[in-house]
Coordinates of N, CA and C in Angstrom, one line a residue:
X1019 N -42.0 -99.6 148.7 CA -41.5 -98.8 147.6 C -42.4 -97.6 147.4
X1020 N -43.8 -97.8 147.5 CA -44.7 -96.7 147.3 C -44.6 -95.7 148.4
X1021 N -44.4 -96.2 149.7 CA -44.2 -95.4 150.9 C -43.0 -94.5 150.7
X1022 N -41.9 -95.2 150.2 CA -40.6 -94.5 150.1 C -40.7 -93.5 149.0
X1023 N -41.5 -93.8 148.0 CA -41.6 -92.7 146.9 C -42.5 -91.6 147.4
X1024 N -43.5 -91.9 148.4 CA -44.4 -90.8 148.8 C -43.8 -90.0 149.9
X1025 N -42.7 -90.5 150.6 CA -42.1 -89.8 151.7 C -41.6 -88.4 151.3
X1026 N -40.9 -88.3 150.1 CA -40.4 -86.9 149.8 C -41.6 -85.9 149.7
X1027 N -42.7 -86.4 149.1 CA -43.8 -85.5 148.9 C -44.4 -85.1 150.3
X1028 N -44.5 -86.2 151.2 CA -45.0 -85.9 152.5 C -44.2 -85.0 153.3
X1029 N -42.8 -85.2 153.2 CA -41.9 -84.3 154.0 C -42.0 -82.9 153.4
X1030 N -42.1 -82.8 152.0 CA -42.2 -81.4 151.5 C -43.5 -80.7 151.9
X1031 N -44.6 -81.5 152.0 CA -45.9 -80.9 152.5 C -45.7 -80.5 154.0
X1032 N -45.1 -81.4 154.8 CA -44.9 -81.0 156.2 C -44.0 -79.8 156.4
X1033 N -42.9 -79.8 155.5 CA -42.0 -78.6 155.6 C -42.6 -77.3 155.1
X1034 N -43.6 -77.5 154.1 CA -44.3 -76.2 153.7 C -45.4 -75.8 154.7
X1035 N -45.9 -76.8 155.5 CA -46.9 -76.5 156.5 C -46.3 -75.9 157.8
X1036 N -45.0 -76.1 158.0 CA -44.3 -75.7 159.3 C -44.5 -74.2 159.5
X1037 N -44.2 -73.3 158.4 CA -44.4 -71.8 158.7 C -45.9 -71.5 159.1
X1038 N -46.9 -72.2 158.5 CA -48.2 -72.0 158.9 C -48.5 -72.4 160.3
X1039 N -47.9 -73.5 160.7 CA -48.0 -73.9 162.1 C -47.3 -72.9 163.1
X1040 N -46.2 -72.4 162.6 CA -45.5 -71.4 163.4 C -46.3 -70.1 163.5
X1041 N -47.0 -69.7 162.4 CA -47.9 -68.6 162.5 C -49.1 -68.8 163.4
X1042 N -49.6 -70.1 163.4 CA -50.7 -70.4 164.3 C -50.3 -70.3 165.7
X1043 N -49.1 -70.9 166.0 CA -48.6 -70.9 167.3 C -48.2 -69.5 167.8
X1044 N -47.8 -68.6 166.9 CA -47.6 -67.2 167.3 C -48.9 -66.5 167.5
X1045 N -50.0 -66.9 166.8 CA -51.2 -66.2 166.9 C -52.1 -66.7 168.1
X1046 N -51.6 -67.9 168.7 CA -52.4 -68.5 169.8 C -52.4 -67.6 171.0
X1047 N -51.3 -66.9 171.4 CA -51.5 -66.0 172.6 C -52.4 -64.9 172.4
X1048 N -52.4 -64.3 171.2 CA -53.3 -63.2 170.9 C -54.8 -63.7 170.9
X1049 N -55.0 -64.9 170.3 CA -56.3 -65.5 170.3 C -56.8 -65.8 171.7
X1050 N -55.9 -66.3 172.5 CA -56.3 -66.7 173.9 C -56.6 -65.4 174.7
X1051 N -55.7 -64.3 174.5 CA -55.9 -63.1 175.2 C -57.3 -62.4 174.8
X1052 N -57.6 -62.5 173.5 CA -58.9 -62.0 173.0 C -60.1 -62.7 173.6
X1053 N -59.9 -64.1 173.7 CA -61.0 -64.9 174.3 C -61.1 -64.6 175.8
X1054 N -59.9 -64.4 176.5 CA -60.0 -64.1 177.9 C -60.6 -62.7 178.2
X1055 N -60.3 -61.7 177.3 CA -60.9 -60.4 177.4 C -62.4 -60.4 177.1
X1056 N -62.8 -61.3 176.2 CA -64.2 -61.4 175.8 C -65.0 -62.1 176.8
X1057 N -64.4 -62.9 177.8 CA -65.1 -63.7 178.7 C -66.0 -62.8 179.7
X1058 N -65.5 -61.6 180.2 CA -66.4 -60.8 181.0 C -67.6 -60.3 180.2
X1059 N -67.3 -59.9 178.9 CA -68.5 -59.5 178.0 C -69.5 -60.6 177.9
X1060 N -69.0 -61.8 177.7 CA -69.9 -63.0 177.5 C -70.7 -63.2 178.8
X1061 N -70.0 -63.0 180.0 CA -70.6 -63.2 181.3 C -71.7 -62.1 181.5
X1062 N -71.4 -60.8 181.0 CA -72.4 -59.8 181.1 C -73.6 -60.0 180.2
X1063 N -73.3 -60.6 179.0 CA -74.4 -60.9 178.1 C -75.3 -62.0 178.7
X1064 N -74.6 -63.0 179.3 CA -75.3 -64.1 179.9 C -76.1 -63.7 181.1
X1065 N -75.6 -62.6 181.9 CA -76.4 -62.1 183.0 C -77.5 -61.2 182.5
X1066 N -77.3 -60.6 181.3 CA -78.4 -59.7 180.8 C -79.5 -60.5 180.1
X1067 N -79.2 -61.7 179.7 CA -80.2 -62.5 179.0 C -81.5 -62.7 179.7
X1068 N -81.5 -63.0 181.0 CA -82.9 -63.1 181.7 C -83.7 -61.8 181.6
X1069 N -82.9 -60.6 181.8 CA -83.7 -59.3 181.7 C -84.2 -59.1 180.3
X1070 N -83.4 -59.4 179.3 CA -83.8 -59.3 177.9 C -84.9 -60.1 177.6
X1071 N -84.9 -61.4 178.0 CA -86.0 -62.3 177.7 C -87.2 -61.9 178.5
X1072 N -87.1 -61.4 179.8 CA -88.3 -60.9 180.5 C -88.9 -59.7 179.8
X1073 N -88.0 -58.8 179.3 CA -88.5 -57.6 178.5 C -89.3 -58.0 177.3
X1074 N -88.7 -59.0 176.6 CA -89.4 -59.5 175.3 C -90.7 -60.1 175.7
X1075 N -90.7 -60.9 176.8 CA -92.0 -61.6 177.2 C -93.0 -60.6 177.6
X1076 N -92.6 -59.5 178.3 CA -93.5 -58.5 178.7 C -94.0 -57.6 177.5
X1077 N -93.2 -57.5 176.5 CA -93.5 -56.7 175.3 C -94.4 -57.5 174.4
X1078 N -94.5 -58.9 174.6 CA -95.3 -59.7 173.6 C -96.8 -59.3 173.6
X1079 N -97.4 -59.0 174.9 CA -98.8 -58.6 174.8 C -99.0 -57.2 174.1
X1080 N -98.0 -56.3 174.3 CA -98.1 -55.0 173.5 C -98.0 -55.3 172.0
X1081 N -97.1 -56.2 171.6 CA -97.0 -56.5 170.2 C -98.3 -57.1 169.7
X1082 N -98.9 -58.0 170.5 CA -100.1 -58.6 170.1 C -101.2 -57.5 170.0
X1083 N -101.2 -56.5 170.9 CA -102.2 -55.4 170.8 C -102.0 -54.6 169.6
X1084 N -100.7 -54.3 169.3 CA -100.4 -53.6 168.1 C -100.9 -54.3 166.8
X1085 N -100.6 -55.6 166.8 CA -101.0 -56.4 165.7 C -102.5 -56.5 165.5
X1086 N -103.2 -56.5 166.7 CA -104.7 -56.5 166.6 C -105.2 -55.1 166.2
X1087 N -104.5 -54.1 166.6 CA -104.9 -52.7 166.2 C -104.6 -52.3 164.8
X1088 N -103.7 -53.1 164.2 CA -103.3 -52.8 162.8 C -104.4 -52.8 161.8
X1089 N -105.4 -53.7 161.8 CA -106.5 -53.6 160.8 C -107.3 -52.4 161.0
X1090 N -107.6 -52.0 162.3 CA -108.4 -50.8 162.6 C -107.6 -49.5 162.1
X1091 N -106.2 -49.5 162.3 CA -105.4 -48.4 161.9 C -105.4 -48.3 160.4
X1092 N -105.3 -49.5 159.7 CA -105.2 -49.5 158.2 C -106.6 -49.1 157.7
X1093 N -107.7 -49.5 158.3 CA -109.0 -49.1 157.8 C -109.2 -47.6 158.0
X1094 N -108.7 -47.1 159.2 CA -108.8 -45.6 159.4 C -108.1 -44.8 158.3
X1095 N -106.9 -45.3 158.0 CA -106.0 -44.7 157.0 C -106.7 -44.7 155.7
X1096 N -107.3 -45.9 155.3 CA -108.0 -46.1 154.0 C -109.2 -45.2 153.9
X1097 N -110.0 -45.0 155.1 CA -111.1 -44.2 155.1 C -110.7 -42.7 155.1
X1098 N -109.5 -42.4 155.6 CA -109.1 -41.0 155.6 C -108.5 -40.6 154.2
X1099 N -108.2 -41.5 153.4 CA -107.6 -41.2 152.1 C -108.5 -40.3 151.2
X1100 N -109.8 -40.6 151.1 CA -110.7 -39.6 150.4 C -110.6 -38.2 150.9
X1101 N -110.6 -38.1 152.3 CA -110.5 -36.8 152.9 C -109.2 -36.1 152.5
X1102 N -108.1 -36.9 152.6 CA -106.9 -36.3 152.2 C -106.9 -35.8 150.7
X1103 N -107.5 -36.6 149.9 CA -107.6 -36.2 148.4 C -108.5 -35.0 148.3
X1104 N -109.5 -34.9 149.1 CA -110.4 -33.7 149.1 C -109.6 -32.5 149.5
X1105 N -108.8 -32.6 150.6 CA -107.9 -31.5 151.1 C -106.9 -31.1 150.0
X1106 N -106.3 -32.1 149.3 CA -105.3 -31.8 148.3 C -106.0 -31.1 147.1
X1107 N -107.2 -31.5 146.8 CA -107.9 -30.8 145.7 C -108.4 -29.4 146.1
X1108 N -108.7 -29.2 147.4 CA -109.1 -27.9 147.8 C -107.9 -27.0 148.1
X1109 N -106.7 -27.5 148.1 CA -105.6 -26.6 148.4 C -105.4 -25.5 147.3
X1110 N -105.6 -25.8 146.0 CA -105.4 -24.7 145.1 C -106.5 -23.6 145.3
X1111 N -107.7 -24.0 145.6 CA -108.8 -23.0 145.9 C -108.4 -22.1 147.1
X1112 N -107.9 -22.9 148.1 CA -107.5 -22.2 149.4 C -106.4 -21.2 149.1
X1113 N -105.4 -21.7 148.4 CA -104.2 -20.8 148.1 C -104.7 -19.6 147.2
X1114 N -105.6 -19.8 146.3 CA -106.1 -18.7 145.4 C -106.9 -17.7 146.3
X1115 N -107.7 -18.2 147.2 CA -108.4 -17.3 148.1 C -107.4 -16.5 149.0
X1116 N -106.4 -17.2 149.5 CA -105.4 -16.4 150.3 C -104.7 -15.4 149.5
X1117 N -104.4 -15.7 148.2 CA -103.7 -14.8 147.3 C -104.6 -13.6 147.0
X1118 N -105.9 -13.9 146.8 CA -106.8 -12.8 146.5 C -107.1 -12.0 147.7
X1119 N -107.0 -12.6 148.9 CA -107.2 -11.8 150.1 C -106.0 -11.0 150.5
X1120 N -104.8 -11.2 149.9 CA -103.6 -10.5 150.3 C -103.8 -9.0 150.0
X1121 N -104.3 -8.5 148.8 CA -104.5 -7.1 148.7 C -105.5 -6.5 149.7
X1122 N -106.5 -7.2 150.1 CA -107.4 -6.7 151.2 C -106.6 -6.5 152.5
X1123 N -105.8 -7.5 152.8 CA -105.0 -7.4 154.0 C -104.0 -6.3 153.9
X1124 N -103.4 -6.1 152.7 CA -102.5 -4.9 152.6 C -103.3 -3.6 152.7
X1125 N -104.5 -3.5 152.2 CA -105.3 -2.4 152.3 C -105.7 -2.1 153.8
X1126 N -106.0 -3.2 154.5 CA -106.3 -3.0 156.0 C -105.0 -2.6 156.7
X1127 N -103.9 -3.1 156.3 CA -102.6 -2.7 157.0 C -102.3 -1.3 156.7
X1128 N -102.6 -0.8 155.4 CA -102.3 0.6 155.1 C -103.3 1.5 155.8
X1129 N -104.5 1.0 156.0 CA -105.5 1.8 156.7 C -105.4 1.9 158.2
X1130 N -104.6 1.0 158.7 CA -104.4 1.0 160.2 C -103.8 2.3 160.8
X1131 N -102.8 2.9 160.1 CA -102.3 4.2 160.7 C -103.4 5.3 160.7
X1132 N -104.2 5.3 159.6 CA -105.3 6.3 159.6 C -106.3 6.0 160.7
X1133 N -106.7 4.7 160.9 CA -107.6 4.3 161.9 C -107.1 4.6 163.3
X1134 N -105.8 4.3 163.5 CA -105.2 4.6 164.8 C -105.1 6.1 165.1
X1135 N -104.8 6.9 164.0 CA -104.8 8.4 164.2 C -106.2 8.9 164.5
X1136 N -107.2 8.3 163.8 CA -108.6 8.7 164.1 C -108.9 8.4 165.6
X1137 N -108.5 7.2 166.0 CA -108.8 6.9 167.4 C -108.1 7.8 168.4
X1138 N -106.8 8.1 168.0 CA -106.0 9.0 168.9 C -106.6 10.4 169.0
X1139 N -107.1 10.8 167.8 CA -107.7 12.2 167.8 C -109.1 12.2 168.5
X1140 N -109.8 11.0 168.5 CA -111.1 10.9 169.2 C -110.9 10.7 170.7
X1141 N -109.7 10.4 171.2 CA -109.6 10.2 172.6 C -109.9 11.4 173.4
X1142 N -109.4 12.7 173.0 CA -109.8 13.8 173.8 C -111.4 14.0 173.8
X1143 N -112.0 13.7 172.7 CA -113.5 13.8 172.7 C -114.1 12.8 173.7
X1144 N -113.6 11.6 173.7 CA -114.1 10.6 174.6 C -113.8 11.0 176.1
X1145 N -112.6 11.6 176.3 CA -112.3 12.1 177.7 C -113.3 13.2 178.1
X1146 N -113.6 14.1 177.1 CA -114.6 15.2 177.4 C -116.0 14.6 177.7
X1147 N -116.4 13.6 176.9 CA -117.7 12.9 177.1 C -117.7 12.3 178.5
X1148 N -116.5 11.6 178.9 CA -116.5 10.9 180.2 C -116.5 11.9 181.3
X1149 N -115.9 13.2 181.1 CA -115.9 14.2 182.1 C -117.3 14.8 182.2
X1150 N -118.0 14.9 181.1 CA -119.4 15.5 181.1 C -120.4 14.5 181.5
X1151 N -120.1 13.2 181.7 CA -121.1 12.2 182.1 C -121.7 12.5 183.5
X1152 N -120.8 12.9 184.5 CA -121.5 13.2 185.8 C -122.5 14.4 185.7
X1153 N -122.1 15.4 184.9 CA -123.1 16.5 184.8 C -124.3 16.1 184.1
X1154 N -124.2 15.2 183.0 CA -125.3 14.7 182.3 C -126.2 13.9 183.2
X1155 N -125.6 13.0 184.0 CA -126.3 12.1 184.9 C -127.0 12.9 186.0
X1156 N -126.3 14.0 186.5 CA -126.9 14.8 187.5 C -128.1 15.6 186.9
X1157 N -128.0 16.0 185.7 CA -129.1 16.7 185.0 C -130.3 15.8 184.8
X1158 N -130.0 14.5 184.4 CA -131.1 13.5 184.3 C -131.7 13.3 185.6
X1159 N -130.9 13.1 186.7 CA -131.5 12.9 188.0 C -132.3 14.0 188.5
X1160 N -131.9 15.3 188.2 CA -132.7 16.4 188.6 C -134.0 16.6 187.7
X1161 N -133.9 16.1 186.5 CA -135.1 16.1 185.6 C -136.1 15.1 185.9
X1162 N -135.7 14.0 186.7 CA -136.7 12.9 186.9 C -137.9 13.4 187.6
X1163 N -137.8 14.3 188.7 CA -139.1 14.8 189.2 C -140.0 15.5 188.2
X1164 N -139.3 16.3 187.3 CA -140.1 17.0 186.3 C -140.8 15.9 185.4
X1165 N -140.1 14.9 185.0 CA -140.7 13.8 184.2 C -141.8 13.1 184.9
X1166 N -141.6 12.9 186.3 CA -142.7 12.3 187.0 C -143.9 13.2 187.1
X1167 N -143.7 14.6 187.2 CA -144.8 15.5 187.1 C -145.5 15.5 185.8
X1168 N -144.7 15.4 184.7 CA -145.3 15.3 183.3 C -146.1 14.0 183.2
X1169 N -145.5 12.9 183.8 CA -146.2 11.6 183.7 C -147.5 11.7 184.5
X1170 N -147.5 12.4 185.6 CA -148.8 12.5 186.4 C -149.8 13.5 185.7
X1171 N -149.3 14.5 184.9 CA -150.2 15.4 184.2 C -150.7 14.8 183.0
X1172 N -150.1 13.7 182.5 CA -150.5 13.1 181.2 C -151.9 12.6 181.2
X1173 N -152.5 12.0 182.3 CA -153.9 11.6 182.3 C -154.8 12.8 182.1
X1174 N -154.5 14.0 182.9 CA -155.3 15.2 182.7 C -155.2 15.7 181.3
X1175 N -154.0 15.7 180.7 CA -153.9 16.2 179.3 C -154.6 15.3 178.4
X1176 N -154.5 14.0 178.5 CA -155.2 13.1 177.6 C -156.7 13.2 177.8
X1177 N -157.2 13.4 179.0 CA -158.6 13.6 179.2 C -159.1 14.9 178.6
X1178 N -158.3 16.0 178.7 CA -158.6 17.2 178.0 C -158.7 17.1 176.5
X1179 N -157.7 16.4 176.0 CA -157.7 16.1 174.5 C -158.9 15.3 174.1
X1180 N -159.2 14.3 174.9 CA -160.4 13.5 174.6 C -161.7 14.2 174.7
X1181 N -161.8 15.2 175.7 CA -163.0 16.0 175.8 C -163.1 17.1 174.7
X1182 N -161.9 17.5 174.1 CA -161.9 18.5 173.1 C -162.2 17.8 171.7
X1183 N -162.1 16.5 171.6 CA -162.3 15.9 170.3 C -163.7 16.1 169.7
X1184 N -164.8 16.0 170.5 CA -166.1 16.4 169.9 C -166.1 17.8 169.4
X1185 N -165.5 18.8 170.1 CA -165.5 20.1 169.6 C -164.7 20.2 168.3
X1186 N -163.6 19.5 168.2 CA -162.8 19.5 167.0 C -163.6 18.9 165.8
X1187 N -164.4 17.8 166.2 CA -165.2 17.2 165.1 C -166.3 18.1 164.7
X1188 N -166.9 18.9 165.6 CA -167.9 19.9 165.2 C -167.3 20.9 164.4
X1189 N -166.1 21.4 164.7 CA -165.5 22.4 163.9 C -165.2 21.9 162.5
X1190 N -164.7 20.7 162.4 CA -164.4 20.1 161.1 C -165.6 19.9 160.3
X1191 N -166.8 19.6 161.0 CA -168.0 19.4 160.2 C -168.6 20.8 159.8
X1192 N -168.3 21.8 160.6 CA -168.8 23.2 160.2 C -168.0 23.9 159.2
X1193 N -166.8 23.4 158.9 CA -165.9 24.0 158.0 C -166.4 24.1 156.6
X1194 N -167.1 23.1 156.0 CA -167.7 23.3 154.7 C -168.7 24.4 154.6
X1195 N -169.6 24.5 155.7 CA -170.6 25.6 155.7 C -169.9 26.9 155.8
X1196 N -168.9 27.0 156.6 CA -168.2 28.3 156.8 C -167.6 28.7 155.5
X1197 N -166.9 27.7 154.8 CA -166.2 28.1 153.6 C -167.2 28.4 152.5
X1198 N -168.4 27.8 152.5 CA -169.4 28.1 151.5 C -170.0 29.5 151.7
X1199 N -170.2 29.9 153.1 CA -170.6 31.2 153.4 C -169.6 32.3 153.0
X1200 N -168.3 32.0 153.2 CA -167.3 33.0 152.8 C -167.3 33.1 151.3
X1201 N -167.4 32.0 150.6 CA -167.4 32.1 149.1 C -168.6 32.8 148.6
X1202 N -169.8 32.7 149.2 CA -171.0 33.4 148.8 C -171.0 34.9 149.2
X1203 N -170.2 35.2 150.2 CA -170.1 36.6 150.7 C -169.0 37.4 149.9
X1204 N -168.2 36.7 149.1 CA -167.2 37.3 148.3 C -167.7 38.4 147.3
X1205 N -168.8 38.1 146.5 CA -169.4 39.1 145.6 C -169.9 40.3 146.4
X1206 N -170.5 40.1 147.6 CA -171.0 41.2 148.4 C -169.8 42.1 148.8
X1207 N -168.7 41.4 149.2 CA -167.5 42.2 149.6 C -166.9 43.0 148.5
X1208 N -167.0 42.3 147.2 CA -166.5 43.0 146.1 C -167.4 44.2 145.7
X1209 N -168.7 44.1 145.9 CA -169.6 45.2 145.7 C -169.4 46.3 146.7
X1210 N -169.1 46.0 147.9 CA -168.8 47.0 149.0 C -167.6 47.7 148.6
X1211 N -166.5 46.9 148.2 CA -165.2 47.6 147.9 C -165.4 48.5 146.7
X1212 N -166.3 48.1 145.7 CA -166.5 49.0 144.6 C -167.3 50.2 144.9
X1213 N -168.2 50.1 145.9 CA -169.1 51.3 146.4 C -168.4 52.2 147.3
X1214 N -167.2 51.8 147.9 CA -166.5 52.6 148.8 C -166.1 54.0 148.3
X1215 N -165.6 54.1 147.0 CA -165.3 55.5 146.5 C -166.5 56.4 146.5
X1216 N -167.6 55.9 146.0 CA -168.8 56.7 145.9 C -169.2 57.1 147.3
X1217 N -169.2 56.2 148.3 CA -169.6 56.5 149.6 C -168.7 57.6 150.2
X1218 N -167.3 57.4 150.0 CA -166.4 58.4 150.5 C -166.6 59.8 149.9
X1219 N -166.8 59.8 148.6 CA -167.1 61.1 147.9 C -168.4 61.7 148.4
X1220 N -169.4 60.9 148.6 CA -170.6 61.5 149.2 C -170.4 62.1 150.6
X1221 N -169.6 61.3 151.4 CA -169.3 61.8 152.8 C -168.5 63.1 152.7
X1222 N -167.5 63.2 151.7 CA -166.7 64.4 151.6 C -167.5 65.6 151.1
X1223 N -168.5 65.3 150.2 CA -169.4 66.4 149.7 C -170.4 66.8 150.8
X1224 N -170.7 66.0 151.7 CA -171.7 66.3 152.8 C -171.1 67.0 153.9
X1225 N -169.7 67.0 154.0 CA -169.1 67.7 155.1 C -169.4 69.1 155.2
X1226 N -169.5 70.0 154.1 CA -169.9 71.4 154.3 C -171.3 71.6 154.8
X1227 N -172.2 70.7 154.3 CA -173.6 70.8 154.8 C -173.6 70.5 156.3
X1228 N -172.8 69.5 156.7 CA -172.8 69.1 158.2 C -172.2 70.3 159.0
X1229 N -171.2 71.0 158.4 CA -170.6 72.1 159.1 C -171.6 73.3 159.2
X1230 N -172.4 73.5 158.1 CA -173.5 74.5 158.1 C -174.5 74.2 159.2
X1231 N -174.9 72.9 159.2 CA -175.9 72.5 160.2 C -175.4 72.7 161.6
X1232 N -174.1 72.4 161.8 CA -173.5 72.5 163.2 C -173.4 74.0 163.5
X1233 N -173.2 74.9 162.6 CA -173.2 76.4 162.9 C -174.6 76.9 163.1
X1234 N -175.6 76.3 162.5 CA -177.0 76.8 162.7 C -177.6 76.3 163.9
X1235 N -177.0 75.3 164.5 CA -177.7 74.6 165.7 C -177.9 75.6 166.8
X1236 N -176.9 76.5 167.2 CA -177.2 77.4 168.3 C -178.4 78.4 168.0
X1237 N -178.4 78.9 166.7 CA -179.5 79.8 166.3 C -180.8 79.0 166.4

């Protein structure tokens, strides 16, 4: 009686499950076609697995080297952090220096045309100098024998100067006596200069007497 009372519920569950089973049975071809199309991919993955595993095994020493180098790398980064902080603190000074140097650079850039015009105007002078260089060098080469003659005459000249030095020392020692004699003779010269008018007037008054004497000489 329990089975007979459960049969309607069982049949209603089976009848409600039949559309689901029909959906599963209609989806089975699509599922099987998907599995069959995925089988070459799975075979490719299975054939690539040895290469992948060998690559991972060959990369393991590199990973171990990287892991062993990580402490050195981190210590280098930590030691470089004060340098980076110094650079970051120096950046405002550097930028202010660059900004203060910009007027100088602008002045240099504005002076460049004047400088280039000066160079271009000096080029004919330089060409003249370069054309005069052969004449100058030929003049120097022709003057070299004269310079060698001067250099050979220098010992004679120096010996003459050295022999004249005692005479110059004697003159320099005699100069005070000479100057004192001149200074003592100055009153005599002033007396002579004051006596000259009297002397000349005496000579002029004696000229008639001399003429009379000269006329009396034949007699």
